[in-house]
CSV table of C-alpha atoms in Angstrom, one decimal:
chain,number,residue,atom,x,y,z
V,1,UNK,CA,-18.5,-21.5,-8.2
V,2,UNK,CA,-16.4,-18.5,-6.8
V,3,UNK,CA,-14.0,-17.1,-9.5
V,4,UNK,CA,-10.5,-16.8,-8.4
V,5,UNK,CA,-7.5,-14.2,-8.9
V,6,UNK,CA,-4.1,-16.7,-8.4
V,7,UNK,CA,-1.7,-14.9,-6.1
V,8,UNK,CA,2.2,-15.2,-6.3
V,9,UNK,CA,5.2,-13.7,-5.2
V,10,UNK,CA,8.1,-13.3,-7.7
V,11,UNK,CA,10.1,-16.1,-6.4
V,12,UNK,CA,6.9,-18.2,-6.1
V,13,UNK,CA,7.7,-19.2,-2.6
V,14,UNK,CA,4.7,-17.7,-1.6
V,15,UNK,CA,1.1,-18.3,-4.0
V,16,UNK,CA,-2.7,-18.6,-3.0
V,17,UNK,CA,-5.5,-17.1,-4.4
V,18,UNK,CA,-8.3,-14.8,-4.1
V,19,UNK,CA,-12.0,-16.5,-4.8
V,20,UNK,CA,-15.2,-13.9,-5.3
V,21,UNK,CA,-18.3,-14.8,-7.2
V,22,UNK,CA,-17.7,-11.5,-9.4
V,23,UNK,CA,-14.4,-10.9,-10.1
V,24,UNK,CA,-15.9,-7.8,-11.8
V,25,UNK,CA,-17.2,-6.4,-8.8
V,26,UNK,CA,-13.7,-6.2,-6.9
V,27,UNK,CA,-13.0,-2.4,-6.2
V,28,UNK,CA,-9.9,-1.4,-8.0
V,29,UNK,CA,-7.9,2.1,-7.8
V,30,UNK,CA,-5.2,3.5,-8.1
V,31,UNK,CA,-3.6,5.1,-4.7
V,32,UNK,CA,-0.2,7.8,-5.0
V,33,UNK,CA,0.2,8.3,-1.5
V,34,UNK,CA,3.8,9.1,0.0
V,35,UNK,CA,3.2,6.0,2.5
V,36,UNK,CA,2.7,3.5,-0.6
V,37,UNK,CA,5.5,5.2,-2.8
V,38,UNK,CA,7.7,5.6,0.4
V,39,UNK,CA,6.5,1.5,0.8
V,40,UNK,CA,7.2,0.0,-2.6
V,41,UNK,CA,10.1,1.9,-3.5
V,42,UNK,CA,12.0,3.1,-0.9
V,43,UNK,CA,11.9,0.0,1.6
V,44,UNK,CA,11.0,-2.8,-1.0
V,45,UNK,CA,13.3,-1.7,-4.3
V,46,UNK,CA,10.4,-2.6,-6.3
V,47,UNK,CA,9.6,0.6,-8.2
V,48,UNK,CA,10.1,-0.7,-12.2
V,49,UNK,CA,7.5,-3.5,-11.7
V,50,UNK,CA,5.2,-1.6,-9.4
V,51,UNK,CA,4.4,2.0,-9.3
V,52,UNK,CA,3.2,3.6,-12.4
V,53,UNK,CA,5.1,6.5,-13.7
V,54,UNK,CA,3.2,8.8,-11.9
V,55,UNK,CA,4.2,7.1,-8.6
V,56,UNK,CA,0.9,5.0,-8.4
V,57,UNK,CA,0.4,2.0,-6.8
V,58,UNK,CA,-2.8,-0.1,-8.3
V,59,UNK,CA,-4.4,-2.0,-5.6
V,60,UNK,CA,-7.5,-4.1,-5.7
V,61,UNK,CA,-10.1,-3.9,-2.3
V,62,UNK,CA,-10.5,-7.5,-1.0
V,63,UNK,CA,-11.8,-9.2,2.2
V,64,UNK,CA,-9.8,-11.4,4.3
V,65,UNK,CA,-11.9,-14.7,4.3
V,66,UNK,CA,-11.8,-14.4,0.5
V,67,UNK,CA,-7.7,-14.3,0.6
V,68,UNK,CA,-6.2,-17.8,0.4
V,69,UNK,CA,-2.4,-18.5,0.7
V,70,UNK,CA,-1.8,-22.1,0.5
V,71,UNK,CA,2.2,-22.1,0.5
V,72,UNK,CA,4.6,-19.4,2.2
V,73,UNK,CA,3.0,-18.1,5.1
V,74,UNK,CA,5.9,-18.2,7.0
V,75,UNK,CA,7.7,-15.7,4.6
V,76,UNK,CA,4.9,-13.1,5.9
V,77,UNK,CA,6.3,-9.9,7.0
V,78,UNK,CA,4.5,-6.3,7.8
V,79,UNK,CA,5.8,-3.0,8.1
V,80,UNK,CA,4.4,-0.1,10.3
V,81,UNK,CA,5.5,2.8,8.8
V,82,UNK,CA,4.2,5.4,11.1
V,83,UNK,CA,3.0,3.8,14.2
V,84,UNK,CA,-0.9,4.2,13.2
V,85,UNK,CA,-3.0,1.9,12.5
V,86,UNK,CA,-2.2,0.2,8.9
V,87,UNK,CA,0.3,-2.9,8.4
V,88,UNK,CA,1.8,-3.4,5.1
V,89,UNK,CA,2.7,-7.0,4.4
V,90,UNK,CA,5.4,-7.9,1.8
V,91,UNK,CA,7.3,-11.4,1.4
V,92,UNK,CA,10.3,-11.8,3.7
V,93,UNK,CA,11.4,-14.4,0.8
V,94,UNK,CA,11.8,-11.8,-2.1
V,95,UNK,CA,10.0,-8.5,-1.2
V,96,UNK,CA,7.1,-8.8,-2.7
V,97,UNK,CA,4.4,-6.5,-1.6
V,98,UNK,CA,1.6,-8.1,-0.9
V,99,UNK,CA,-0.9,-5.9,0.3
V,100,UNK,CA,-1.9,-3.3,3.5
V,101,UNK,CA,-4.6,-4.2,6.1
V,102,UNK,CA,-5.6,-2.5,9.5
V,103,UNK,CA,-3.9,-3.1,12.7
V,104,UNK,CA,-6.7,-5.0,13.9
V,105,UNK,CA,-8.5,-8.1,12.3
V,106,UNK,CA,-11.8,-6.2,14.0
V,107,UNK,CA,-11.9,-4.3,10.6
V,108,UNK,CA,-11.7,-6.9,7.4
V,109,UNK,CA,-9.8,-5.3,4.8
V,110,UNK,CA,-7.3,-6.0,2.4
V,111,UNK,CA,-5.9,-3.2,-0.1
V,112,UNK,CA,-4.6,-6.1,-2.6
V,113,UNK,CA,-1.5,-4.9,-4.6
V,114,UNK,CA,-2.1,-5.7,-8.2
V,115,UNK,CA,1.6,-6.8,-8.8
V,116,UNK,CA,1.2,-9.8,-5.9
V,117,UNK,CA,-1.7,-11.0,-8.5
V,118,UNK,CA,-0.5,-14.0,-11.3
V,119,UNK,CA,-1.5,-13.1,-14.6
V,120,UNK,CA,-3.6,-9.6,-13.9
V,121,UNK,CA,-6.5,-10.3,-16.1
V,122,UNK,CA,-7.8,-7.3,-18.5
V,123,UNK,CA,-11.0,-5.5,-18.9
V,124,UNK,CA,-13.7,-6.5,-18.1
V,125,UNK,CA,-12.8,-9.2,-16.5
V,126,UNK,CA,-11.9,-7.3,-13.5
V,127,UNK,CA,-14.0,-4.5,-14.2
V,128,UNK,CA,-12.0,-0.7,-14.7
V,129,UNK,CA,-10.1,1.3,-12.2
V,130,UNK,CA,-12.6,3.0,-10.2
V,131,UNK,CA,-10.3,6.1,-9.0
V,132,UNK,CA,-7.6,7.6,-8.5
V,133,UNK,CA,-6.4,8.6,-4.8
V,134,UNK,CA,-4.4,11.1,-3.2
V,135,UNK,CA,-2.7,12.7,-6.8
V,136,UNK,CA,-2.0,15.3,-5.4
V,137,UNK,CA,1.5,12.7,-4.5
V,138,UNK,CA,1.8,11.9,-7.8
V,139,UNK,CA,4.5,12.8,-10.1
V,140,UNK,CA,5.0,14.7,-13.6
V,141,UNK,CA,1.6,15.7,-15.6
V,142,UNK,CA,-1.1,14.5,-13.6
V,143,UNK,CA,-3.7,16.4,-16.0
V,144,UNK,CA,-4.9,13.3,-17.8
V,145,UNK,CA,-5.1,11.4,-14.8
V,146,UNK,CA,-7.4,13.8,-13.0
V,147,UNK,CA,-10.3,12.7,-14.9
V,148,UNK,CA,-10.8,9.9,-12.6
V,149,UNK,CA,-9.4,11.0,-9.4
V,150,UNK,CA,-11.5,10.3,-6.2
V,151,UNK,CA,-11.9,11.6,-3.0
V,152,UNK,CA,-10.3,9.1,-0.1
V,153,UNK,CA,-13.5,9.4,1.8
V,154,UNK,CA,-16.0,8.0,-1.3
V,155,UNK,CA,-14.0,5.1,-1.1
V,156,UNK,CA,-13.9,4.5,2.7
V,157,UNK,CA,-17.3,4.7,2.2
V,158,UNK,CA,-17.6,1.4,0.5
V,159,UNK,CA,-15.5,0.0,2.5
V,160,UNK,CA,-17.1,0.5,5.6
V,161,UNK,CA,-19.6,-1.2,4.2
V,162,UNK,CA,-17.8,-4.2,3.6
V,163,UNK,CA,-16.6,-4.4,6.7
V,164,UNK,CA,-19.7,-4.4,8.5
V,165,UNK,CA,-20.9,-6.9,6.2
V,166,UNK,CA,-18.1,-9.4,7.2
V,167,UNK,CA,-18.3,-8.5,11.2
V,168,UNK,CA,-22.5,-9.5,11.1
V,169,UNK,CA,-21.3,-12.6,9.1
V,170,UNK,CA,-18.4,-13.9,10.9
V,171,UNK,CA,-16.0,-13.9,8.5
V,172,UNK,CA,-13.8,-11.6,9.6
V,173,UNK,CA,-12.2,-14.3,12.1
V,174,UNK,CA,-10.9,-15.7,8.6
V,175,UNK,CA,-8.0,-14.3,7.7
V,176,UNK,CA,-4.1,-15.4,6.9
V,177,UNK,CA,-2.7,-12.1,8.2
V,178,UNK,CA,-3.6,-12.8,12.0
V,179,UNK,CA,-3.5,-15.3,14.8
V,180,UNK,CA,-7.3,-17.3,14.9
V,181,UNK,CA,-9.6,-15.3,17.4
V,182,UNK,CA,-6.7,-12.8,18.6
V,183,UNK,CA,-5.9,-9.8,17.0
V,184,UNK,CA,-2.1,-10.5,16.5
V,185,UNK,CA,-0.2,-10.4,13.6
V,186,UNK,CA,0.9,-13.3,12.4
V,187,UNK,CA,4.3,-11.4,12.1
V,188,UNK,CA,5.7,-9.1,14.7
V,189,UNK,CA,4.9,-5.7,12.7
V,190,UNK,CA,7.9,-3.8,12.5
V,191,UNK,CA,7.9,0.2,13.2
V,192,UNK,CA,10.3,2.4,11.3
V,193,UNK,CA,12.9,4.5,13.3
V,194,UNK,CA,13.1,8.2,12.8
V,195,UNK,CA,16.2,7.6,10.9
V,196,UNK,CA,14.5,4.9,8.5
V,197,UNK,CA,11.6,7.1,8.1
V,198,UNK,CA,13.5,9.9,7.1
V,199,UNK,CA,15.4,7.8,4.3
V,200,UNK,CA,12.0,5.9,3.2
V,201,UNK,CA,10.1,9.2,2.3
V,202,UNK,CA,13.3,10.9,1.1
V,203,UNK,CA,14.0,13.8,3.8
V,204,UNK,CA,17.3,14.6,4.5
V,205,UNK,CA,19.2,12.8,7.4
V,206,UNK,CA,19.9,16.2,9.5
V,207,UNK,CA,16.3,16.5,9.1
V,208,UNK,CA,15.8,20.2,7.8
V,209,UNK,CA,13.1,19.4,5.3
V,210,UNK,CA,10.8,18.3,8.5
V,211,UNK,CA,9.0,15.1,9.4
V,212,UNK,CA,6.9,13.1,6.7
């Protein structure tokens, strides 16, 4: 029997649940990137009960089929930060981040924010934090952190892997964030402007300090 992670926004409008067989086995890092910072606290609020105080975001790497919600879909909203080709859903109801995924359902991937998960279980349950990515975004003494930091393309790696896994199977058709057999967000994803760009990665609004 699959175990399962129980998923919940912070008003609760919005729960499911994540089922795997090995619940130890989920990839789990840590990413400091300017687009999650820029993300969770600049455009969401939700800095205190999110990032770490380095600026980190801990995120758990699950598939699509294996991503339940059974209440609150319709509170599903994504943002497109840049105009490329990742869409970062959060809760229309609260904003809650929920997680990011890639433009298309073609590639079945879900970088799971841990603070969307019920109850975060401890060691070993979910096994430890695998890496740390892009530090050098991160903020104060990153020295002890530095230990565990991970180049971005080791972990695509792994997750190419599961992706063709899930294209050979089928499963990728399975998945809350897009319309069945069409590669449409279930939400119209919404691109920032220049001038919300500027303000969600902190550049001043004359724009001397140069695009993010």
């Amino acid at each position: 029997m699959p175990n399962r992670l129980n998923l919940s926004c912070r008003c609760g409008a919005v729960h499911g649940h994540v089922a795997v067989d090995d619940l130890s086995a989920l990839p789990r890092y840590v990413c400091y990137c300017r687009d999650c910072q820029a993300f969770i606290h600049h455009l969401l609020g939700r800095s205190n009960d999110v990032l770490d105080i380095s600026g980190g975001t801990e995120v758990l790497h699950v598939t699509p089929a294996s991503l339940h919600l059974r209440r609150g879909s319709e509170h599903l909203r994504c943002l497109d930060l840049r105009g490329g080709g990742t869409l970062r859903w959060f809760t229309a109801c609260c904003a809650s981040p929920i997680g990011s995924t890639p433009k298309y359902w073609g590639f079945p991937f879900v970088s799971l924010v841990a603070a969307f998960i019920r109850d975060m279980p401890d060691e070993p349950v979910i096994g430890p934090i695998r890496g740390r990515l892009n530090l050098k975004h991160a903020h104060g003494d990153v020295a002890p952190l530095e230990k565990d930091a991970l180049p971005v393309f080791r972990m695509l790696l792994g997750t190419a892997r599961t992706i063709l896994t899930e294209r050979v199977s089928g499963r990728h058709r399975a998945t809350p964030f897009f319309l069945p057999d069409a590669s449409v967000p279930v939400s119209p994803p919404h691109t920032l402007t220049a001038q919300e760009r500027r303000r969600a990665y902190g550049v001043p609004s004359d724009g001397n300090a140069g695009s993010p």
